[in-house]
């Protein structure tokens, strides 16, 4: 521990992450580096859940991977190399697209025109949509709390964020709302689909009884008759 | 300037009054003025000098004088090297590991629990578990990354007739399991002392026989705080269906004890859990744990 506390894994959406350009700390080698986000959050470690869109070796055979992970608001860019063995192990195995939960340290690259924030994953785990949905809600709640603190200018970091970013809070509120709605919409769809399926099942049952002979006839086939090579493009 | 002298005078008079001694405010004020105005002595030194003079005059020892350290809550102790006073209850006493230590353990108030050490040199009476005390003039300190308070010669421990409330010991946390640490999975413990062994070696008993155990040392994080948790075999079985026997089977099949840890990481890392457990000094000892089954529609509705 060396007297240093563990950094909390902060929650934020890609939209806000990608607009973060300001670094705090890191003057000497041992002091932790934080990225200040537009809604006044100081983060060093984050927890994000999203879709791994693709993975790509930066150069062939370097075992250094660039990954893109999308949440409902945008895309996180991350880099995984041999110094993150746990994350690397998963990256080598998983084939995108896949839902993943990532614990990562944040990095700020100093570009010529502006700075770019990226992730350096400590661990990557394949998860299901329940995890993603809860993450979106949790991240939304915490982001809205920060937006409120920005309005009240109730912390030093909020004050600093005003000075550096002068953010349009309404824009962030809209993004957060859209993210949550995307999750709810999906639930609506799932439920509707379930209802529809239930209704159709009923209907089919009736039809089935009537058409049972025809049904059997039609689907009485040999497996070889189905040649999938066209569809699969083989 | 005159106001400042009056303020300091009041402080000194009050401190003696609180300890049951009356001193002449005029006398105090005169001495302070002399030191500060005439001799340009810094305020704090002037106060100290006048206090020492009065103690000598009245023939009282430092112990008899009430400490001036501010009364704080345990949650507010964040920096080492501060003199504070605490109203707290003794939660637990441990065996002192060194002859220099008279007593060591945990004390708590309604805001938190902190380790305390009474140095043998302090020459204080002993405290008892479950009783509440006023810990006057103790020094905050940081040891191994955790805050603690030390009781030294200038400190005072006074039993109080008040039952200091402790924070709820049992805690419910909802968060993501963001790390599973070393020494998790299928581990070996020393048969003599139950300590975890690395490479069949007990840190105390050396190369001895060990027995298998299954546990996870991990970190649950809710985005605002983190909790170091310990899951035992029952917890792990409840979540994954993998108990000690299944773990042994995995290790045998893969010819690698680490395979168990890998399997647990794959199944548990990055998921959300509801955890109920007892708060120790560092770890949350988990009693119940389950995968979080969120009602997204309701939660999302509340946000929108």
PDB file of C-alpha atoms in Angstrom, chain A residues 21-222:
ATOM      1  CA  UNK A  21      -8.203  17.247 -22.097  1.00  0.00           C
ATOM      2  CA  UNK A  22      -6.909  18.556 -18.796  1.00  0.00           C
ATOM      3  CA  UNK A  23      -4.337  16.780 -16.671  1.00  0.00           C
ATOM      4  CA  UNK A  24      -3.872  17.222 -12.932  1.00  0.00           C
ATOM      5  CA  UNK A  25      -0.808  16.006 -11.038  1.00  0.00           C
ATOM      6  CA  UNK A  26       1.968  13.778 -12.279  1.00  0.00           C
ATOM      7  CA  UNK A  27       4.637  16.462 -11.844  1.00  0.00           C
ATOM      8  CA  UNK A  28       7.059  14.013 -10.370  1.00  0.00           C
ATOM      9  CA  UNK A  29       7.241  10.385 -11.304  1.00  0.00           C
ATOM     10  CA  UNK A  30       5.475   9.016  -8.261  1.00  0.00           C
ATOM     11  CA  UNK A  31       2.503  11.341  -7.980  1.00  0.00           C
ATOM     12  CA  UNK A  32      -0.674   9.987  -9.552  1.00  0.00           C
ATOM     13  CA  UNK A  33      -2.008  11.496 -12.763  1.00  0.00           C
ATOM     14  CA  UNK A  34      -5.639  12.517 -12.928  1.00  0.00           C
ATOM     15  CA  UNK A  35      -7.739  13.618 -15.840  1.00  0.00           C
ATOM     16  CA  UNK A  36     -10.217  16.375 -15.072  1.00  0.00           C
ATOM     17  CA  UNK A  37     -13.449  15.871 -17.005  1.00  0.00           C
ATOM     18  CA  UNK A  38     -15.818  18.598 -18.258  1.00  0.00           C
ATOM     19  CA  UNK A  39     -18.271  17.918 -15.412  1.00  0.00           C
ATOM     20  CA  UNK A  40     -15.550  18.334 -12.824  1.00  0.00           C
ATOM     21  CA  UNK A  41     -14.570  14.770 -12.059  1.00  0.00           C
ATOM     22  CA  UNK A  42     -11.002  13.910 -11.226  1.00  0.00           C
ATOM     23  CA  UNK A  43     -10.289  10.404 -12.420  1.00  0.00           C
ATOM     24  CA  UNK A  44      -7.313   8.129 -12.433  1.00  0.00           C
ATOM     25  CA  UNK A  45      -9.103   4.794 -12.735  1.00  0.00           C
ATOM     26  CA  UNK A  46     -12.419   4.106 -14.483  1.00  0.00           C
ATOM     27  CA  UNK A  47     -14.885   1.257 -14.858  1.00  0.00           C
ATOM     28  CA  UNK A  48     -16.636   1.147 -18.220  1.00  0.00           C
ATOM     29  CA  UNK A  49     -18.980  -1.348 -19.824  1.00  0.00           C
ATOM     30  CA  UNK A  50     -19.527  -1.394 -23.557  1.00  0.00           C
ATOM     31  CA  UNK A  51     -19.252  -3.244 -26.804  1.00  0.00           C
ATOM     32  CA  UNK A  52     -15.782  -4.220 -27.908  1.00  0.00           C
ATOM     33  CA  UNK A  53     -16.078  -3.126 -31.543  1.00  0.00           C
ATOM     34  CA  UNK A  54     -12.672  -4.152 -32.706  1.00  0.00           C
ATOM     35  CA  UNK A  55      -9.172  -5.045 -31.676  1.00  0.00           C
ATOM     36  CA  UNK A  56      -6.153  -4.447 -33.802  1.00  0.00           C
ATOM     37  CA  UNK A  57      -2.474  -5.004 -33.305  1.00  0.00           C
ATOM     38  CA  UNK A  58      -0.843  -1.601 -33.692  1.00  0.00           C
ATOM     39  CA  UNK A  59       1.913  -3.227 -35.712  1.00  0.00           C
ATOM     40  CA  UNK A  60       2.030  -6.916 -36.642  1.00  0.00           C
ATOM     41  CA  UNK A  61       3.418  -9.245 -33.982  1.00  0.00           C
ATOM     42  CA  UNK A  62       3.884  -6.554 -31.345  1.00  0.00           C
ATOM     43  CA  UNK A  63       1.207  -7.971 -29.069  1.00  0.00           C
ATOM     44  CA  UNK A  64       0.207  -4.397 -28.479  1.00  0.00           C
ATOM     45  CA  UNK A  65      -3.473  -3.987 -29.146  1.00  0.00           C
ATOM     46  CA  UNK A  66      -5.612  -0.981 -29.860  1.00  0.00           C
ATOM     47  CA  UNK A  67      -9.221  -1.542 -28.878  1.00  0.00           C
ATOM     48  CA  UNK A  68     -12.398   0.397 -29.474  1.00  0.00           C
ATOM     49  CA  UNK A  69     -15.226   0.035 -26.973  1.00  0.00           C
ATOM     50  CA  UNK A  70     -18.558   1.707 -27.487  1.00  0.00           C
ATOM     51  CA  UNK A  71     -21.170   2.810 -24.982  1.00  0.00           C
ATOM     52  CA  UNK A  72     -24.436   4.488 -26.031  1.00  0.00           C
ATOM     53  CA  UNK A  73     -22.713   7.897 -26.222  1.00  0.00           C
ATOM     54  CA  UNK A  74     -19.480   7.216 -28.093  1.00  0.00           C
ATOM     55  CA  UNK A  75     -16.309   5.188 -28.296  1.00  0.00           C
ATOM     56  CA  UNK A  76     -13.495   4.665 -25.806  1.00  0.00           C
ATOM     57  CA  UNK A  77     -10.060   4.032 -27.247  1.00  0.00           C
ATOM     58  CA  UNK A  78      -7.798   1.751 -25.252  1.00  0.00           C
ATOM     59  CA  UNK A  79      -4.355   0.192 -25.511  1.00  0.00           C
ATOM     60  CA  UNK A  80      -3.455  -3.223 -24.109  1.00  0.00           C
ATOM     61  CA  UNK A  81       0.060  -4.555 -23.989  1.00  0.00           C
ATOM     62  CA  UNK A  82       2.167  -7.109 -22.196  1.00  0.00           C
ATOM     63  CA  UNK A  83       2.292  -5.011 -19.040  1.00  0.00           C
ATOM     64  CA  UNK A  84      -1.416  -5.645 -18.554  1.00  0.00           C
ATOM     65  CA  UNK A  85      -1.308  -9.467 -18.594  1.00  0.00           C
ATOM     66  CA  UNK A  86      -4.865  -9.961 -17.292  1.00  0.00           C
ATOM     67  CA  UNK A  87      -6.359  -7.662 -19.897  1.00  0.00           C
ATOM     68  CA  UNK A  88      -4.150  -9.078 -22.633  1.00  0.00           C
ATOM     69  CA  UNK A  89      -5.276 -12.617 -21.872  1.00  0.00           C
ATOM     70  CA  UNK A  90      -8.904 -11.649 -22.503  1.00  0.00           C
ATOM     71  CA  UNK A  91      -8.127  -9.590 -25.587  1.00  0.00           C
ATOM     72  CA  UNK A  92      -6.340 -12.502 -27.228  1.00  0.00           C
ATOM     73  CA  UNK A  93      -9.367 -14.727 -26.652  1.00  0.00           C
ATOM     74  CA  UNK A  94     -12.389 -12.581 -27.349  1.00  0.00           C
ATOM     75  CA  UNK A  95     -13.739 -11.950 -30.826  1.00  0.00           C
ATOM     76  CA  UNK A  96     -15.581  -8.669 -31.337  1.00  0.00           C
ATOM     77  CA  UNK A  97     -18.311  -7.660 -31.209  1.00  0.00           C
ATOM     78  CA  UNK A  98     -18.700  -8.636 -27.577  1.00  0.00           C
ATOM     79  CA  UNK A  99     -19.944  -6.880 -24.426  1.00  0.00           C
ATOM     80  CA  UNK A 100     -17.082  -6.240 -22.038  1.00  0.00           C
ATOM     81  CA  UNK A 101     -16.523  -4.648 -18.635  1.00  0.00           C
ATOM     82  CA  UNK A 102     -13.194  -2.863 -18.363  1.00  0.00           C
ATOM     83  CA  UNK A 103     -11.296  -1.598 -15.349  1.00  0.00           C
ATOM     84  CA  UNK A 104      -8.698   0.832 -16.636  1.00  0.00           C
ATOM     85  CA  UNK A 105      -6.268   3.552 -15.771  1.00  0.00           C
ATOM     86  CA  UNK A 106      -6.750   6.727 -17.767  1.00  0.00           C
ATOM     87  CA  UNK A 107      -4.037   8.102 -20.005  1.00  0.00           C
ATOM     88  CA  UNK A 108      -3.742  11.520 -21.547  1.00  0.00           C
ATOM     89  CA  UNK A 109      -1.728  11.784 -24.742  1.00  0.00           C
ATOM     90  CA  UNK A 110      -0.451  15.211 -25.541  1.00  0.00           C
ATOM     91  CA  UNK A 111      -1.290  15.941 -29.159  1.00  0.00           C
ATOM     92  CA  UNK A 112      -0.285  18.912 -31.237  1.00  0.00           C
ATOM     93  CA  UNK A 113      -3.639  20.614 -31.250  1.00  0.00           C
ATOM     94  CA  UNK A 114      -5.165  19.099 -28.133  1.00  0.00           C
ATOM     95  CA  UNK A 115      -4.837  16.250 -25.642  1.00  0.00           C
ATOM     96  CA  UNK A 116      -6.494  12.866 -26.071  1.00  0.00           C
ATOM     97  CA  UNK A 117      -7.741  10.667 -23.288  1.00  0.00           C
ATOM     98  CA  UNK A 118      -7.461   6.907 -23.654  1.00  0.00           C
ATOM     99  CA  UNK A 119      -7.739   3.801 -21.511  1.00  0.00           C
ATOM    100  CA  UNK A 120      -5.064   1.435 -20.322  1.00  0.00           C
ATOM    101  CA  UNK A 121      -7.105  -1.569 -19.174  1.00  0.00           C
ATOM    102  CA  UNK A 122      -6.104  -3.482 -16.055  1.00  0.00           C
ATOM    103  CA  UNK A 123      -8.706  -6.154 -16.627  1.00  0.00           C
ATOM    104  CA  UNK A 124     -11.309  -6.955 -19.255  1.00  0.00           C
ATOM    105  CA  UNK A 125     -14.204  -9.330 -18.677  1.00  0.00           C
ATOM    106  CA  UNK A 126     -16.885 -10.537 -21.049  1.00  0.00           C
ATOM    107  CA  UNK A 127     -20.263  -9.695 -19.512  1.00  0.00           C
ATOM    108  CA  UNK A 128     -23.959  -9.752 -20.394  1.00  0.00           C
ATOM    109  CA  UNK A 129     -26.381  -6.949 -21.176  1.00  0.00           C
ATOM    110  CA  UNK A 130     -27.669  -6.772 -17.573  1.00  0.00           C
ATOM    111  CA  UNK A 131     -24.271  -5.495 -16.513  1.00  0.00           C
ATOM    112  CA  UNK A 132     -24.243  -2.965 -19.353  1.00  0.00           C
ATOM    113  CA  UNK A 133     -27.733  -1.718 -18.577  1.00  0.00           C
ATOM    114  CA  UNK A 134     -27.007  -1.258 -14.893  1.00  0.00           C
ATOM    115  CA  UNK A 135     -23.724   0.466 -15.753  1.00  0.00           C
ATOM    116  CA  UNK A 136     -25.517   2.923 -18.026  1.00  0.00           C
ATOM    117  CA  UNK A 137     -28.019   3.774 -15.281  1.00  0.00           C
ATOM    118  CA  UNK A 138     -25.337   4.075 -12.614  1.00  0.00           C
ATOM    119  CA  UNK A 139     -23.128   6.218 -14.824  1.00  0.00           C
ATOM    120  CA  UNK A 140     -26.112   8.388 -15.711  1.00  0.00           C
ATOM    121  CA  UNK A 141     -26.986   8.924 -12.049  1.00  0.00           C
ATOM    122  CA  UNK A 142     -23.420   9.802 -11.078  1.00  0.00           C
ATOM    123  CA  UNK A 143     -23.005  12.108 -14.088  1.00  0.00           C
ATOM    124  CA  UNK A 144     -26.228  13.967 -13.276  1.00  0.00           C
ATOM    125  CA  UNK A 145     -24.993  14.387  -9.703  1.00  0.00           C
ATOM    126  CA  UNK A 146     -21.798  15.941 -11.020  1.00  0.00           C
ATOM    127  CA  UNK A 147     -23.751  18.231 -13.319  1.00  0.00           C
ATOM    128  CA  UNK A 148     -25.684  19.419 -10.281  1.00  0.00           C
ATOM    129  CA  UNK A 149     -22.470  20.071  -8.412  1.00  0.00           C
ATOM    130  CA  UNK A 150     -21.226  22.043 -11.401  1.00  0.00           C
ATOM    131  CA  UNK A 151     -24.332  24.220 -11.235  1.00  0.00           C
ATOM    132  CA  UNK A 152     -23.831  24.785  -7.534  1.00  0.00           C
ATOM    133  CA  UNK A 153     -20.097  25.276  -8.047  1.00  0.00           C
ATOM    134  CA  UNK A 154     -19.799  23.268  -4.864  1.00  0.00           C
ATOM    135  CA  UNK A 155     -16.279  21.912  -5.232  1.00  0.00           C
ATOM    136  CA  UNK A 156     -12.833  23.036  -6.230  1.00  0.00           C
ATOM    137  CA  UNK A 157     -12.850  20.618  -9.142  1.00  0.00           C
ATOM    138  CA  UNK A 158     -16.182  21.983 -10.348  1.00  0.00           C
ATOM    139  CA  UNK A 159     -14.763  25.491 -10.274  1.00  0.00           C
ATOM    140  CA  UNK A 160     -11.678  24.320 -12.165  1.00  0.00           C
ATOM    141  CA  UNK A 161     -13.798  22.533 -14.765  1.00  0.00           C
ATOM    142  CA  UNK A 162     -15.763  25.756 -15.372  1.00  0.00           C
ATOM    143  CA  UNK A 163     -12.535  27.636 -15.965  1.00  0.00           C
ATOM    144  CA  UNK A 164     -11.057  25.071 -18.318  1.00  0.00           C
ATOM    145  CA  UNK A 165     -14.046  23.724 -20.227  1.00  0.00           C
ATOM    146  CA  UNK A 166     -16.884  26.171 -19.600  1.00  0.00           C
ATOM    147  CA  UNK A 167     -19.187  23.267 -20.519  1.00  0.00           C
ATOM    148  CA  UNK A 168     -22.719  23.464 -21.829  1.00  0.00           C
ATOM    149  CA  UNK A 169     -24.333  21.396 -19.082  1.00  0.00           C
ATOM    150  CA  UNK A 170     -27.575  21.023 -21.029  1.00  0.00           C
ATOM    151  CA  UNK A 171     -25.632  19.174 -23.723  1.00  0.00           C
ATOM    152  CA  UNK A 172     -24.325  16.687 -21.161  1.00  0.00           C
ATOM    153  CA  UNK A 173     -27.772  16.279 -19.636  1.00  0.00           C
ATOM    154  CA  UNK A 174     -29.172  15.451 -23.063  1.00  0.00           C
ATOM    155  CA  UNK A 175     -26.475  12.871 -23.716  1.00  0.00           C
ATOM    156  CA  UNK A 176     -27.094  11.202 -20.367  1.00  0.00           C
ATOM    157  CA  UNK A 177     -30.831  11.093 -20.987  1.00  0.00           C
ATOM    158  CA  UNK A 178     -30.358   9.612 -24.445  1.00  0.00           C
ATOM    159  CA  UNK A 179     -28.083   6.932 -23.029  1.00  0.00           C
ATOM    160  CA  UNK A 180     -30.664   5.885 -20.445  1.00  0.00           C
ATOM    161  CA  UNK A 181     -33.441   6.007 -23.003  1.00  0.00           C
ATOM    162  CA  UNK A 182     -31.507   3.702 -25.301  1.00  0.00           C
ATOM    163  CA  UNK A 183     -31.459   1.154 -22.499  1.00  0.00           C
ATOM    164  CA  UNK A 184     -35.130   1.569 -21.620  1.00  0.00           C
ATOM    165  CA  UNK A 185     -36.137   1.440 -25.270  1.00  0.00           C
ATOM    166  CA  UNK A 186     -34.434  -1.896 -25.544  1.00  0.00           C
ATOM    167  CA  UNK A 187     -36.431  -3.160 -22.576  1.00  0.00           C
ATOM    168  CA  UNK A 188     -39.599  -1.918 -24.193  1.00  0.00           C
ATOM    169  CA  UNK A 189     -38.680  -3.771 -27.347  1.00  0.00           C
ATOM    170  CA  UNK A 190     -37.796  -6.935 -25.505  1.00  0.00           C
ATOM    171  CA  UNK A 191     -41.100  -6.907 -23.671  1.00  0.00           C
ATOM    172  CA  UNK A 192     -43.088  -6.123 -26.782  1.00  0.00           C
ATOM    173  CA  UNK A 193     -41.278  -8.909 -28.560  1.00  0.00           C
ATOM    174  CA  UNK A 194     -42.134 -11.281 -25.744  1.00  0.00           C
ATOM    175  CA  UNK A 195     -45.807 -10.300 -25.909  1.00  0.00           C
ATOM    176  CA  UNK A 196     -45.840 -10.646 -29.651  1.00  0.00           C
ATOM    177  CA  UNK A 197     -44.185 -14.021 -29.451  1.00  0.00           C
ATOM    178  CA  UNK A 198     -46.751 -15.156 -26.889  1.00  0.00           C
ATOM    179  CA  UNK A 199     -49.622 -14.022 -29.125  1.00  0.00           C
ATOM    180  CA  UNK A 200     -48.143 -15.688 -32.166  1.00  0.00           C
ATOM    181  CA  UNK A 201     -47.516 -18.872 -30.321  1.00  0.00           C
ATOM    182  CA  UNK A 202     -51.200 -19.079 -29.525  1.00  0.00           C
ATOM    183  CA  UNK A 203     -52.098 -18.488 -33.127  1.00  0.00           C
ATOM    184  CA  UNK A 204     -49.568 -20.978 -34.380  1.00  0.00           C
ATOM    185  CA  UNK A 205     -50.803 -23.672 -32.090  1.00  0.00           C
ATOM    186  CA  UNK A 206     -54.182 -23.450 -33.735  1.00  0.00           C
ATOM    187  CA  UNK A 207     -52.713 -23.404 -37.199  1.00  0.00           C
ATOM    188  CA  UNK A 208     -50.409 -26.221 -36.356  1.00  0.00           C
ATOM    189  CA  UNK A 209     -53.247 -28.547 -35.604  1.00  0.00           C
ATOM    190  CA  UNK A 210     -54.893 -27.712 -38.910  1.00  0.00           C
ATOM    191  CA  UNK A 211     -51.813 -27.891 -41.069  1.00  0.00           C
ATOM    192  CA  UNK A 212     -49.962 -30.629 -39.350  1.00  0.00           C
ATOM    193  CA  UNK A 213     -49.724 -32.877 -42.421  1.00  0.00           C
ATOM    194  CA  UNK A 214     -48.637 -30.102 -44.697  1.00  0.00           C
ATOM    195  CA  UNK A 215     -46.138 -28.977 -42.077  1.00  0.00           C
ATOM    196  CA  UNK A 216     -44.499 -32.353 -41.885  1.00  0.00           C
ATOM    197  CA  UNK A 217     -44.406 -32.748 -45.605  1.00  0.00           C
ATOM    198  CA  UNK A 218     -42.799 -29.406 -46.165  1.00  0.00           C
ATOM    199  CA  UNK A 219     -40.071 -29.901 -43.607  1.00  0.00           C
ATOM    200  CA  UNK A 220     -39.334 -33.493 -44.306  1.00  0.00           C
ATOM    201  CA  UNK A 221     -35.907 -33.171 -45.777  1.00  0.00           C
ATOM    202  CA  UNK A 222     -32.460 -34.632 -45.812  1.00  0.00           C
TER     203      UNK A 222
END
